[in-house]
CSV table of C-alpha atoms in Angstrom, one decimal:
chain,number,residue,atom,x,y,z
A,1,MET,CA,25.5,4.0,-7.0
A,2,VAL,CA,24.5,7.5,-7.9
A,3,LYS,CA,22.8,8.7,-11.1
A,4,SER,CA,26.0,9.7,-12.8
A,5,GLU,CA,27.5,6.2,-12.3
A,6,LEU,CA,24.3,4.7,-13.7
A,7,VAL,CA,24.5,7.0,-16.7
A,8,ALA,CA,28.1,6.0,-17.3
A,9,ILE,CA,27.3,2.2,-17.1
A,10,LEU,CA,24.4,2.6,-19.5
A,11,ASN,CA,26.6,4.5,-21.9
A,12,LEU,CA,29.0,1.6,-21.9
A,13,LYS,CA,26.2,-0.9,-22.6
A,14,LEU,CA,24.5,1.4,-25.1
A,15,PRO,CA,27.2,3.3,-26.9
A,16,GLU,CA,24.8,4.5,-29.6
A,17,LEU,CA,23.1,6.8,-27.0
A,18,GLN,CA,24.6,10.0,-25.8
A,19,GLY,CA,25.0,10.6,-22.0
A,20,LYS,CA,22.5,13.4,-22.0
A,21,ASP,CA,19.9,11.1,-23.7
A,22,VAL,CA,20.5,8.4,-21.1
A,23,ALA,CA,20.2,11.0,-18.3
A,24,LEU,CA,17.0,12.4,-19.8
A,25,ALA,CA,15.5,8.9,-20.0
A,26,ILE,CA,16.3,8.2,-16.3
A,27,ASP,CA,14.8,11.5,-15.3
A,28,CYS,CA,11.6,10.8,-17.3
A,29,MET,CA,11.3,7.3,-15.8
A,30,VAL,CA,11.8,8.6,-12.2
A,31,GLU,CA,9.3,11.4,-12.8
A,32,GLN,CA,6.6,8.9,-14.1
A,33,MET,CA,7.2,6.7,-11.1
A,34,VAL,CA,6.9,9.6,-8.6
A,35,ASP,CA,3.7,10.8,-10.4
A,36,ALA,CA,2.2,7.3,-10.1
A,37,LEU,CA,3.1,7.0,-6.4
A,38,ALA,CA,1.8,10.6,-5.7
A,39,GLN,CA,-1.6,9.5,-7.1
A,40,GLY,CA,-1.7,6.6,-4.7
A,41,GLY,CA,-0.7,4.0,-7.4
A,42,ARG,CA,1.8,1.2,-7.5
A,43,VAL,CA,5.0,0.9,-9.6
A,44,GLU,CA,6.1,-2.6,-10.4
A,45,ILE,CA,9.4,-3.5,-12.2
A,46,ARG,CA,9.4,-7.3,-12.7
A,47,GLY,CA,12.4,-9.0,-11.2
A,48,PHE,CA,13.4,-5.8,-9.4
A,49,GLY,CA,10.5,-5.0,-7.1
A,50,SER,CA,7.5,-2.8,-6.5
A,51,PHE,CA,7.0,0.6,-5.0
A,52,SER,CA,3.7,1.5,-3.3
A,53,VAL,CA,2.4,4.0,-0.7
A,54,ARG,CA,1.1,3.0,2.7
A,55,HIS,CA,-1.0,5.0,5.0
A,56,ARG,CA,0.4,5.1,8.6
A,57,PRO,CA,-2.2,5.8,11.3
A,58,PRO,CA,-1.4,8.4,14.0
A,59,ARG,CA,0.4,6.9,17.0
A,60,LEU,CA,2.0,7.6,20.3
A,61,ALA,CA,5.8,7.5,20.4
A,62,ARG,CA,8.4,8.3,22.9
A,63,ASN,CA,11.4,10.6,22.8
A,64,PRO,CA,14.3,8.3,23.6
A,65,LYS,CA,16.3,11.0,25.2
A,66,THR,CA,13.7,12.4,27.6
A,67,GLY,CA,11.2,9.5,27.7
A,68,GLU,CA,8.4,12.1,27.0
A,69,SER,CA,5.4,10.8,25.0
A,70,VAL,CA,4.9,12.4,21.6
A,71,ASP,CA,1.8,12.3,19.4
A,72,LEU,CA,2.8,11.5,15.8
A,73,PRO,CA,0.3,12.4,13.1
A,74,ALA,CA,-1.0,10.1,10.4
A,75,LYS,CA,1.3,10.0,7.3
A,76,VAL,CA,1.8,8.5,3.9
A,77,ALA,CA,5.0,6.6,3.5
A,78,THR,CA,6.6,4.9,0.5
A,79,HIS,CA,7.2,1.2,0.6
A,80,PHE,CA,9.5,-1.0,-1.5
A,81,LYS,CA,9.1,-4.8,-1.8
A,82,PRO,CA,12.0,-6.4,-3.6
A,83,GLY,CA,11.3,-8.9,-6.3
A,84,LYS,CA,12.4,-12.5,-6.3
A,85,GLU,CA,15.3,-12.0,-8.7
A,86,LEU,CA,16.7,-9.1,-6.6
A,87,ARG,CA,16.3,-11.0,-3.4
A,88,ASP,CA,18.1,-14.0,-4.8
A,89,ARG,CA,21.0,-12.0,-6.2
A,90,VAL,CA,21.4,-10.0,-3.0
A,91,LYS,CA,21.3,-13.1,-0.8
A,92,VAL,CA,25.1,-13.5,-0.2
A,93,PRO,CA,26.7,-15.0,2.9
A,94,CYS,CA,28.2,-12.4,5.3
A,95,GLY,CA,31.8,-11.5,4.6
A,96,GLN,CA,31.5,-12.4,0.9
A,97,LEU,CA,30.2,-9.0,-0.3
A,98,THR,CA,32.3,-7.4,-3.1
A,99,LYS,CA,31.8,-4.1,-4.9
A,100,SER,CA,31.6,-4.6,-8.7
A,101,LEU,CA,30.5,-2.6,-11.7
C-alpha cells in the first residue's frame, strides 16, 4: 500500500473529510514520528507496534564477492517491533494469503 491508496481508503471510511485533509493528517503524523525517532525516542501505536532506534556498534564484515574484510562504522538504525494484534492478523498459513482492501 502506498500513501495515495491509504488516503483513498480513509476517504471512503471518513467521507466528511477531503482528500487533501487526510493527506495532510498523514504527513503530520509521519513528521511527528520521524521527529521523535530522530531525538532518540520511541513511537508506540497500540495493537500495531512500536518504532525505536538502536545503536549498532562498529563491526568487521566481508565483501561476499571478493571475500575482502571491510570495517563497518557504528550506526543508528530504526527498529520496528510488531504489536500482538498485528502479529495475530498477519499469522496466516502459507498459500492462503490474499490481497484485500
